[in-house]
Coordinates of C-alpha atoms in Angstrom, one line a residue:
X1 CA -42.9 20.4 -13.1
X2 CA -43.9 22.7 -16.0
X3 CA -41.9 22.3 -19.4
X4 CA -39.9 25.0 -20.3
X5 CA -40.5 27.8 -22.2
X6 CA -38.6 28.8 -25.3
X7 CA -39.3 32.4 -24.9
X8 CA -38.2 33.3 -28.6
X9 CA -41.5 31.6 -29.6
X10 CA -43.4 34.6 -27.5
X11 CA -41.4 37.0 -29.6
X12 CA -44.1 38.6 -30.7
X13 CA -46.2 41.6 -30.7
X14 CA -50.0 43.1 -30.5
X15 CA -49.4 45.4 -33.3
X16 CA -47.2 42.4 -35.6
X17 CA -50.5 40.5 -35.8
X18 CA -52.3 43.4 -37.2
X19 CA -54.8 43.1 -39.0
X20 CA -56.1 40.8 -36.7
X21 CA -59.3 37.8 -37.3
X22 CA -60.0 39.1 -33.8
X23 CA -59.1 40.2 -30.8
X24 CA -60.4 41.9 -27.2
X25 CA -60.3 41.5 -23.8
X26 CA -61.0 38.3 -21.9
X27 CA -60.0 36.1 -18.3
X28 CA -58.4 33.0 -19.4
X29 CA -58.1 30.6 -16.3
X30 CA -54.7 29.0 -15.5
X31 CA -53.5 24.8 -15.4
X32 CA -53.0 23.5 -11.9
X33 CA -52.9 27.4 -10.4
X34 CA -56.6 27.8 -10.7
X35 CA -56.1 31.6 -11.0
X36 CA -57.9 34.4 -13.6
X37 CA -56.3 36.5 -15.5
X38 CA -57.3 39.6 -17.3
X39 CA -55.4 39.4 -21.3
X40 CA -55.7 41.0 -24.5
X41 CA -56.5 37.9 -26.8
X42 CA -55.7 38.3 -30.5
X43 CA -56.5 35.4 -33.3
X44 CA -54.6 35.5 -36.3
X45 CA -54.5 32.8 -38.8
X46 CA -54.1 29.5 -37.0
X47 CA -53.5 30.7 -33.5
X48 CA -54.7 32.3 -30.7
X49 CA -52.6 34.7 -28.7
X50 CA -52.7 36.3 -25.6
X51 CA -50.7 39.0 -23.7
X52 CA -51.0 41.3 -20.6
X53 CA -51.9 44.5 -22.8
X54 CA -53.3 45.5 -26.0
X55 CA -50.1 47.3 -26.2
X56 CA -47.2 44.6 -25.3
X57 CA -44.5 43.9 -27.2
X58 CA -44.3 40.5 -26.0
X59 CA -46.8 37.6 -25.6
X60 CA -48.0 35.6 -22.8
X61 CA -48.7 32.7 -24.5
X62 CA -50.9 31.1 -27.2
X63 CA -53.0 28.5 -27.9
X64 CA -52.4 26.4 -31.5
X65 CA -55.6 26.3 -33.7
X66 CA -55.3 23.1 -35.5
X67 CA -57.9 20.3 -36.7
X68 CA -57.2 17.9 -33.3
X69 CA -58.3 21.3 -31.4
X70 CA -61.2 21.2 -29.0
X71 CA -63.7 23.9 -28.6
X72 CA -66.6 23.8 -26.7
X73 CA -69.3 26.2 -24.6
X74 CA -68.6 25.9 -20.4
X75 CA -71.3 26.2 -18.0
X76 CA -71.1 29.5 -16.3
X77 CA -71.2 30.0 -12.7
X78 CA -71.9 32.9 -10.4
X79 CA -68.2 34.3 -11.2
X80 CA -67.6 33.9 -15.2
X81 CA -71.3 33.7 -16.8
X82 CA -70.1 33.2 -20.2
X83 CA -67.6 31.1 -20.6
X84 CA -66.1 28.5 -23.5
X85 CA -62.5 26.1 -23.1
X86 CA -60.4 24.8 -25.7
X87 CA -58.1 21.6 -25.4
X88 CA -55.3 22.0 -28.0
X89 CA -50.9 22.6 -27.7
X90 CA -49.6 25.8 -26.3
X91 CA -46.2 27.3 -24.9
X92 CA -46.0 24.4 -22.6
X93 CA -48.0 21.7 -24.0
X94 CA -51.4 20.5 -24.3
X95 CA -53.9 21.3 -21.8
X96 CA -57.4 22.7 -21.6
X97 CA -57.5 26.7 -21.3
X98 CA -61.1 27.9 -20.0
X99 CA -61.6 31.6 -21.3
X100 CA -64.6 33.6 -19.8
X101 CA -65.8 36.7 -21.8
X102 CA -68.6 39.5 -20.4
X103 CA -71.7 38.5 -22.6
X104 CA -73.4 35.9 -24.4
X105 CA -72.7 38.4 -27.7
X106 CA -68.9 38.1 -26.5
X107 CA -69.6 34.6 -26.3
X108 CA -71.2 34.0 -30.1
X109 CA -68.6 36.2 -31.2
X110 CA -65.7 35.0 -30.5
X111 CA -66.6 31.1 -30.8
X112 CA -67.8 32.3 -34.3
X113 CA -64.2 33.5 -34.9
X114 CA -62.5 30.5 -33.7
X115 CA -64.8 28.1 -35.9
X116 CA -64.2 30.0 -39.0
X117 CA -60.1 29.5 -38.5
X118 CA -60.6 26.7 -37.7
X119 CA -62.5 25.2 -40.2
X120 CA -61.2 27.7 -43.0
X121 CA -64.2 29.8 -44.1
X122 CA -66.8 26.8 -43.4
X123 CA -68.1 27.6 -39.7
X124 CA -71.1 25.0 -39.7
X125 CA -68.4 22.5 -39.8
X126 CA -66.7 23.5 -36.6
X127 CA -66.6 21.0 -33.5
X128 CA -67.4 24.0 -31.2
X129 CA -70.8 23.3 -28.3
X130 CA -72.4 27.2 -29.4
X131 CA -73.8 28.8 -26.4
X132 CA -77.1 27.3 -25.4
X133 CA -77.1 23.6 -26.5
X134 CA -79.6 21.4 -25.6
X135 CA -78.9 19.5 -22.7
X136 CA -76.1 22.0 -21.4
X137 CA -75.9 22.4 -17.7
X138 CA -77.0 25.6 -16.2
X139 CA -75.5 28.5 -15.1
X140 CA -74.2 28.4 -12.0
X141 CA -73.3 25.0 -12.1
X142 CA -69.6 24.7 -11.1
X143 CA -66.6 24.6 -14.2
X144 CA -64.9 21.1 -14.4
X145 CA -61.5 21.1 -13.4
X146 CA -58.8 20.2 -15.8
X147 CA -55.6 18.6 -14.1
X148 CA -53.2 19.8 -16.1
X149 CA -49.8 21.7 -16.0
X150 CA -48.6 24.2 -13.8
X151 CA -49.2 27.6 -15.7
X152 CA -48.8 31.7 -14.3
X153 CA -50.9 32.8 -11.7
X154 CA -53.7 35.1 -12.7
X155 CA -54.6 38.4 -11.6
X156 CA -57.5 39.7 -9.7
X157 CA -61.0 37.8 -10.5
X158 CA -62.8 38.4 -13.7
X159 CA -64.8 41.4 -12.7
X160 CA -62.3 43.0 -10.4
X161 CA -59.5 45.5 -10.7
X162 CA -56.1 46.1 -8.5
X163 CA -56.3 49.0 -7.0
X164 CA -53.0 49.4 -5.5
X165 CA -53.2 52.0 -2.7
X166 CA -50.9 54.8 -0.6
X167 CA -48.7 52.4 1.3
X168 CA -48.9 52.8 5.1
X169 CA -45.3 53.4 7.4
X170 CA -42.6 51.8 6.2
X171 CA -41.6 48.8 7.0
X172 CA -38.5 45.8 6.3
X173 CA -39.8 44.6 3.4
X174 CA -41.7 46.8 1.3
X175 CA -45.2 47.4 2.7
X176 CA -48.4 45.7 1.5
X177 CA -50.8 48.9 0.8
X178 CA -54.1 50.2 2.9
X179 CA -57.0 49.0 1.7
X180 CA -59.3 51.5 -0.3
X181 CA -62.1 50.1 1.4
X182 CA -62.6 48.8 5.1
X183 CA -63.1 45.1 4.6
X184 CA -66.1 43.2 7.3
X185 CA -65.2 41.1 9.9
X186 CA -64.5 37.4 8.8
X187 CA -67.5 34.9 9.2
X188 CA -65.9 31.9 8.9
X189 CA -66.7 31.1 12.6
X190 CA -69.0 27.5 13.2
X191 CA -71.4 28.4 15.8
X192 CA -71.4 25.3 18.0
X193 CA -74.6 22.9 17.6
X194 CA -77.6 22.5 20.4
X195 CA -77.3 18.8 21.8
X196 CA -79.9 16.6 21.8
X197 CA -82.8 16.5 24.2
X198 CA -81.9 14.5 27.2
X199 CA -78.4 14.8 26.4
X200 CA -75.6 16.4 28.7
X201 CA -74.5 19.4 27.3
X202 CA -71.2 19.2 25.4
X203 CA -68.5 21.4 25.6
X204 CA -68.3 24.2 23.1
X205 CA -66.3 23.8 20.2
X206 CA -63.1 26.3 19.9
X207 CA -62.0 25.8 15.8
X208 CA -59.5 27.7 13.9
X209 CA -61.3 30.3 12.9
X210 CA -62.6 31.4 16.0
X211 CA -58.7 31.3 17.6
X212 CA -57.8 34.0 15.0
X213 CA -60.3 36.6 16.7
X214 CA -59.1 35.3 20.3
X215 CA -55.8 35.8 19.2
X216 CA -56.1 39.1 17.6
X217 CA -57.9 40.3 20.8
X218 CA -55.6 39.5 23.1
X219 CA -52.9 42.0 21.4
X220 CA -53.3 45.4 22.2
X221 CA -52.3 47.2 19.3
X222 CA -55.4 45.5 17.0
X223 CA -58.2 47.2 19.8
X224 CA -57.6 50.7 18.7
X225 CA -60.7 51.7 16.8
X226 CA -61.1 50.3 13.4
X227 CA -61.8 53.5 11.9
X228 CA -58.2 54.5 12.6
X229 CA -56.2 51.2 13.2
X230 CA -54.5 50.2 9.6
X231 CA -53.2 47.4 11.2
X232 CA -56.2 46.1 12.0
X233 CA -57.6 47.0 8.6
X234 CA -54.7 44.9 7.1
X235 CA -55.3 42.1 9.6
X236 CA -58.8 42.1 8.1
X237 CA -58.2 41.7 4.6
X238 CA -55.7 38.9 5.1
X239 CA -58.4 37.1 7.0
X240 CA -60.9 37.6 4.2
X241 CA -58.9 35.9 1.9
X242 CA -58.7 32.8 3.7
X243 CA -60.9 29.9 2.3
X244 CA -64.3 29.3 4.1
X245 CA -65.3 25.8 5.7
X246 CA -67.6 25.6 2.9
X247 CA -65.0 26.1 0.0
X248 CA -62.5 24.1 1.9
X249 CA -65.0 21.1 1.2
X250 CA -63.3 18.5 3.3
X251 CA -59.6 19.4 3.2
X252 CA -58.0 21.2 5.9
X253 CA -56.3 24.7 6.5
X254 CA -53.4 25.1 8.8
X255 CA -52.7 28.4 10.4
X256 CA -49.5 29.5 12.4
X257 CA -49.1 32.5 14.8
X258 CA -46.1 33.9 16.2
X259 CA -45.4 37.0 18.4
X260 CA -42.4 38.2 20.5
X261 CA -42.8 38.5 23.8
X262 CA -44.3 42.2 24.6
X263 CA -46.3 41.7 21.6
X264 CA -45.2 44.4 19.7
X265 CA -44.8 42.3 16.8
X266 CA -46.6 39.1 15.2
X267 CA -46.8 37.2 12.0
X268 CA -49.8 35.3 10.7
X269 CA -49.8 32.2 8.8
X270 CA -52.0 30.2 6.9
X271 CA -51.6 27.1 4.2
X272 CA -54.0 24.9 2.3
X273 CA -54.5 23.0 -0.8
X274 CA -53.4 24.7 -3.8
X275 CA -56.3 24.6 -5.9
X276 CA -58.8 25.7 -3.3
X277 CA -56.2 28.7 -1.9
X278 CA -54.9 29.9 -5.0
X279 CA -57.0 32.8 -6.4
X280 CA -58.2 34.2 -3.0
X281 CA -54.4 34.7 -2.0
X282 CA -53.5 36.3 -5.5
X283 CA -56.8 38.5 -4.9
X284 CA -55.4 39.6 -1.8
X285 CA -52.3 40.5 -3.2
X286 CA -53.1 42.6 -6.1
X287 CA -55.8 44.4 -3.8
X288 CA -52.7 45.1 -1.4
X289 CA -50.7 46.7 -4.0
X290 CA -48.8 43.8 -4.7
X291 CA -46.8 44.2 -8.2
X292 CA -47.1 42.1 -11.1
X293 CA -43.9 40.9 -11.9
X294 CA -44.0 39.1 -8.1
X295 CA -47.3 37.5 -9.1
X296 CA -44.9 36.1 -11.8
X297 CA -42.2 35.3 -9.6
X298 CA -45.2 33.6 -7.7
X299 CA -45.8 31.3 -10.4
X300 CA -42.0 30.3 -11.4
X301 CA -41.3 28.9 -8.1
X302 CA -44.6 27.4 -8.0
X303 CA -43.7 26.0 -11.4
X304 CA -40.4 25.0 -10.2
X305 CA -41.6 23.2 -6.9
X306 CA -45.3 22.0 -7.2
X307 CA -46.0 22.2 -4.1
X308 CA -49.4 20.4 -2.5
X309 CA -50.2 23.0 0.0
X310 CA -49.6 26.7 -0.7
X311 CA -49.6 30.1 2.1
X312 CA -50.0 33.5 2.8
X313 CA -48.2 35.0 5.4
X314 CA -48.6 39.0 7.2
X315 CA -46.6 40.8 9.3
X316 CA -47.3 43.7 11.7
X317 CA -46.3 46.0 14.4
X318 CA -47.4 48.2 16.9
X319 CA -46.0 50.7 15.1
X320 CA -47.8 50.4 12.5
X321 CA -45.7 47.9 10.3
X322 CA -47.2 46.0 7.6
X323 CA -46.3 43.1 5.5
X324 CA -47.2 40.2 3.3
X325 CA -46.1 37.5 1.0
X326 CA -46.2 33.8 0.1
X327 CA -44.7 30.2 1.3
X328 CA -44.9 26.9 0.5
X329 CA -44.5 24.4 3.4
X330 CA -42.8 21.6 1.5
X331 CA -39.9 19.4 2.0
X332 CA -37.1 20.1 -0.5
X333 CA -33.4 20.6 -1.4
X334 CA -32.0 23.5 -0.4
X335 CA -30.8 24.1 -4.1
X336 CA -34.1 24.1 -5.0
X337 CA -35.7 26.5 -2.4
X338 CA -33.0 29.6 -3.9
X339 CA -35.2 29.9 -7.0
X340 CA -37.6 31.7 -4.6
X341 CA -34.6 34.2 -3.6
X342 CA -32.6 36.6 -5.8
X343 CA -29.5 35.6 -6.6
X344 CA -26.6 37.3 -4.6
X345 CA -23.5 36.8 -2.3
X346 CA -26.0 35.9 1.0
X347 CA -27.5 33.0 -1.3
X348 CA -24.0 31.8 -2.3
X349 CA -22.8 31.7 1.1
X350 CA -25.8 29.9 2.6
X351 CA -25.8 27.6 -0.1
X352 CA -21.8 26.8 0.5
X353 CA -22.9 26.6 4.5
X354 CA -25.5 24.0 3.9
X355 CA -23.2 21.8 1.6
X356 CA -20.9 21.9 4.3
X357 CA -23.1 20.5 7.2
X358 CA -24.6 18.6 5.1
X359 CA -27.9 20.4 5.9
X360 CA -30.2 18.6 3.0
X361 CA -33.6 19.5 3.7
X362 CA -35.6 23.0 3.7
X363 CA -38.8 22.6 5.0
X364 CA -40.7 25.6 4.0
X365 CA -39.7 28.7 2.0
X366 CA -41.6 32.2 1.2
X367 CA -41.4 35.5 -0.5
X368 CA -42.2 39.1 0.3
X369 CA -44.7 40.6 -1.8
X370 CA -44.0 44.1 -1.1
X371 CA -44.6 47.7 -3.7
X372 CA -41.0 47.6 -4.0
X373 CA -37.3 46.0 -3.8
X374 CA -35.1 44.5 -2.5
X375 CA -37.2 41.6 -2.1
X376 CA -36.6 39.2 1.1
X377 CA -37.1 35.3 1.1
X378 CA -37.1 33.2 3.9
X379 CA -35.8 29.6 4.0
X380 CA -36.2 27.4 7.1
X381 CA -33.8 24.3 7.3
X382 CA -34.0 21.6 9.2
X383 CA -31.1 20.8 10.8
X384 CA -29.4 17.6 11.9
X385 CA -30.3 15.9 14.7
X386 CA -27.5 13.5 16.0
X387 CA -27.8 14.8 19.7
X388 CA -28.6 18.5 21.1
X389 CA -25.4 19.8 21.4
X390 CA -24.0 19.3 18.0
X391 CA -27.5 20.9 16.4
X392 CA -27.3 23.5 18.8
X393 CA -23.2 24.2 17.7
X394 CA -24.4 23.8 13.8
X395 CA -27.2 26.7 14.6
X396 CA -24.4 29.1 16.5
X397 CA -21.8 28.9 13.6
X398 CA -24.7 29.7 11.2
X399 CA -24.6 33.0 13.3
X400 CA -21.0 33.5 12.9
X401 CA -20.6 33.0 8.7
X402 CA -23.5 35.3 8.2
X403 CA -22.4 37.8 10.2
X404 CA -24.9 38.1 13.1
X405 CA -24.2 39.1 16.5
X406 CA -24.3 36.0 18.9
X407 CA -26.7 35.3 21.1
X408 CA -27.0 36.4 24.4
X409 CA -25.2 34.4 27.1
X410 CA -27.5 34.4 29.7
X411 CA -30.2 33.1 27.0
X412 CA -27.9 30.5 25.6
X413 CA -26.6 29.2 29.0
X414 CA -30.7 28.7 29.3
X415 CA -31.5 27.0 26.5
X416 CA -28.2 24.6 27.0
X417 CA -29.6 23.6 30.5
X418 CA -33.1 22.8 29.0
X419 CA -32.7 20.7 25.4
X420 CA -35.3 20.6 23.4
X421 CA -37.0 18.2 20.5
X422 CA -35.0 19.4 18.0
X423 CA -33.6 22.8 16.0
X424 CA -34.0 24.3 12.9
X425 CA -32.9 27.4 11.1
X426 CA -34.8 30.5 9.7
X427 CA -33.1 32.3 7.4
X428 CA -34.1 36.0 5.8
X429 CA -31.9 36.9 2.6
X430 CA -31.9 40.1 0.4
X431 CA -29.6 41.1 -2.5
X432 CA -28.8 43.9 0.2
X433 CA -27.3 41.0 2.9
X434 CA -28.7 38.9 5.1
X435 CA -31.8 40.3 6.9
X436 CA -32.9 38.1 9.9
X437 CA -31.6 34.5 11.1
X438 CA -33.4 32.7 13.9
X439 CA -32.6 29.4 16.1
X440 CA -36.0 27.2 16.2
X441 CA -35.9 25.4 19.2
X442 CA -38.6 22.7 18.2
X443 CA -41.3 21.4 21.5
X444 CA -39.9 23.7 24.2
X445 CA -40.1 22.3 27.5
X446 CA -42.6 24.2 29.7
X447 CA -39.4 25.3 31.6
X448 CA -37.5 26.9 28.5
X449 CA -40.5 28.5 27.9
X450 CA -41.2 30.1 31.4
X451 CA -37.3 31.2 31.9
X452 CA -37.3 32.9 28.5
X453 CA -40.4 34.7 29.2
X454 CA -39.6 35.7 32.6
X455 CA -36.2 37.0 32.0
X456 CA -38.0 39.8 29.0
X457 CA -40.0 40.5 31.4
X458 CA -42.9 39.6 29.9
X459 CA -44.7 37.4 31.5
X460 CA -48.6 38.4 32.0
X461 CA -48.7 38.9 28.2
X462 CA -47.2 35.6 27.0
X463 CA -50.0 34.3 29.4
X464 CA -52.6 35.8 28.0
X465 CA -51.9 35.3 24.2
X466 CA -51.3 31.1 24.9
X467 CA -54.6 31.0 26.9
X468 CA -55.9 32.6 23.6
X469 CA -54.1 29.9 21.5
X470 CA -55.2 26.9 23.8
X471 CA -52.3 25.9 24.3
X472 CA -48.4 26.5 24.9
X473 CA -45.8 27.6 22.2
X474 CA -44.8 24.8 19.9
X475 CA -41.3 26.6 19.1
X476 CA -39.4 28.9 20.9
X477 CA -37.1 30.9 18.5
X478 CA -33.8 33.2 19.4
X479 CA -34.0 35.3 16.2
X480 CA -32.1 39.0 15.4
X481 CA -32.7 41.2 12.7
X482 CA -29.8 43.0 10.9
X483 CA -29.8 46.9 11.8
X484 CA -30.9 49.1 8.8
X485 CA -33.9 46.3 8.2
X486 CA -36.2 47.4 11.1
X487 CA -36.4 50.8 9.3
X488 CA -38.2 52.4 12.6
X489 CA -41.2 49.6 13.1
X490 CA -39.4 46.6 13.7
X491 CA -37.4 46.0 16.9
X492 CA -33.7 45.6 15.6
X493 CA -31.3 43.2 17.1
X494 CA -32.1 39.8 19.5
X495 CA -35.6 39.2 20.7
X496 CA -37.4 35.7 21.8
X497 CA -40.4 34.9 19.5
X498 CA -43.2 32.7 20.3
X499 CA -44.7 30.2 17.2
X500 CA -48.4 28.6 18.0
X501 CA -49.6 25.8 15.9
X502 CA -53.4 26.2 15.8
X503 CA -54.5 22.5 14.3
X504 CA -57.9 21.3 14.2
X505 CA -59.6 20.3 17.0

């Protein structure tokens, strides 16, 4: 967990450190959130500050200048060419900070600056590696990384701006924005290999990334033509942003898909390790629209949790809703997973249910990352698991205190007849109320699964979207959505959702 921050210490403005020994724009590089950010730097005396504008009133952070101070030149790579870190005390202790400027002049200059504050007028004194030092790797040799504390998620890659577009229908949370530019078709698809001469053919390899198109093309609302289908558009963007084989080096990428069952609505999921998912996921955000102070929000819980793996997440419709955020599949206290959520009666209240129950472990939690409030957070419990019945009981009077409208009684006589694994609890809070609550009935039997469908009537579509998955639905969940939260692109009230699991093969 990251220390604290004594905010008085940031009291400070651009135009209080005027004159300044320096300052300018440049993309210092986060702790364990491997994430750029865009800041206005300023040196003055014996430290270096940094804030979000050359304008602010109030800084980011700083970095102290003092004789045990560090400063050396960094290899570049394809993304920061000119780059230089320095290992010294900041707002929340000592770390290394990589900064990457836009030239080798930008470069000189500012390690030129640095040396003369810290070495008091005498430059060729300074321990600072100047650009081109024999023996210094090349560019494009990858950065070391640094582990060291948890510090704010960065903006858009050096080089790159937000440009946060018209946002498309409306939708329950607010909507992620239409891309400016029509993003290509994701090629993180591994061609199966040829088999050896002699050898009997083997059968060809379906991975992840492959299920994601046979997914997407089994819905009929993503085969409208691209030129005209947002949607799709969205769909495309989110799968750009998620890490190739190649980058993944090794470690593994989970994905999760869920639909209801006429396929009118479906949510996309993907997690991964933190250091390799981190800046592509902020990328997509601000190039959805997403706001600042969320990409801060992104970074307190992150600070607050840790959490190994991190996730994107989209929603969509087939009328034309669109919607996106974070989650972080991790195994905490309740307690803990409200600092994602703004504070308000609905988080009260579940809190006060869960103490109650004694329902003691959330399992994943998530945020919308929407243009505009209120914001929604989701929280999935698991809960106890003595026998079926009393979970079942525990998930129905979760229904009741929050105010939802029971479930159906042909549906519940159902699922009573047909126990499953086990149940947890997914629940959607707003400072406007409670948005969504949904019973996860955990390794449906095939049985649950085919009465459910049957009785929406939906049954040659479920079919065709699990032959697409490769297998059946790994959670069947009974889930309403408050009225006023569909706002025309959501179906409102009960529905049956489908969740796939798509693992490695």
């Amino acid at each position: 967990m990251a220390d604290k921050v004594n905010k008085a210490d940031l009291q400070k403005s651009v135009a209080s450190l005027s004159p300044a020994d320096k300052e300018g724009w440049c993309n210092k590089q986060g702790g364990s959130w491997k994430s750029w950010k865009r800041r206005w730097i300023v040196l003055k005396d014996k430290r270096l500050w940094y804030f979000a504008s050359k304008t602010s009133t109030v800084a980011k952070g700083y970095i102290v200048l003092d004789p045990s101070a560090i400063v050396k030149s960094e290899p570049g790579n394809k993304q920061h060419k000119f780059m230089f870190s320095i290992h010294s005390r900041g707002i929340k202790g000592e770390r290394t900070f990589p900064i990457a400027v836009e030239s080798s002049q930008d470069l000189a200059d500012w390690q030129a600056a640095i040396k003369k504050a810290l070495m008091g007028g005498e430059p060729e004194k300074a321990p600072i590696a100047g650009a081109g030092v024999a023996g210094a790797p090349a560019a494009g040799t990858p950065t070391p990384t640094d582990a060291v504390a948890v510090t704010p998620v960065g903006g858009p890659a050096p080089g790159t701006t937000p440009t946060p577009t018209p946002t498309p229908t409306p939708t329950p949370t607010p909507t992620a924005s239409q891309p400016a530019v029509a993003p290509t078709q994701p090629t993180n698809a591994v061609v199966p290999t040829t088999p050896a001469s002699g050898a009997a053919p083997a059968a060809p390899r379906v991975n992840k990334y492959t299920r994601l198109d046979a997914l997407k093309n089994a819905v009929q609302f993503l085969q409208e033509p691209e030129k005209d289908n947002k949607v799709l558009e969205f769909w495309q963007m989110w799968t750009e942003s998620i890490p190739s084989r190649e980058e993944l080096e090794g470690q593994t990428i989970d994905f999760h898909v869920s639909a209801s069952t006429d396929l009118e609505k479906l949510s996309w999921r993907t997690s991964g390790p933190q250091s390799v998912v981190i800046q592509k996921m902020v990328d997509f955000f601000w190039n959805v629209g997403a706001p600042e102070p969320e990409i801060d929000k992104l970074n307190e819980v992150g600070a607050a949790i840790n959490p190994v793996k991190i996730g994107s997440w989209i929603d969509m419709s087939a009328k034309n809703g669109m919607d996106g955020g974070w989650y972080f599949p991790v195994d905490i206290a309740p307690k803990l997973s409200i600092e994602a959520a703004d504070a308000g009666e609905p988080t009260k209240k579940l809190l006060e249910w869960c103490d109650a129950h004694n329902v003691t472990q959330c399992f994943t939690v998530g945020r919308d990352m929407g243009a505009a409030p209120p914001r929604q957070t989701e929280i999935r419990l698991k809960l106890p698991t003595a026998d079926f019945a009393s979970s079942i009981g525990l998930a129905l009077d979760s229904f009741t205190t929050f105010g939802f409208a029971p479930i159906p009684d042909n549906v519940l006589s159902t699922v009573k007849a047909n126990p499953c694994d086990s149940i947890n609890l997914s629940v959607i809070t707003s400072t406007d109320g409670f948005v969504r609550l949904g019973i996860m009935l955990q390794k449906p039997s095939a049985e649950l699964v085919r009465l459910l469908v049957e009785a929406t009537g939906n049954k040659d579509k479920v079919a065709k979207l699990t032959t697409a998955a490769g297998m059946p639905p790994c959670v069947v969940e009974l889930q309403h959505l408050r009225a006023g939260f569909g706002y025309g692109v959501y179906k409102e009230g009960f529905d049956v959702v489908l969740h796939w699991e798509i693992n490695p093969d």
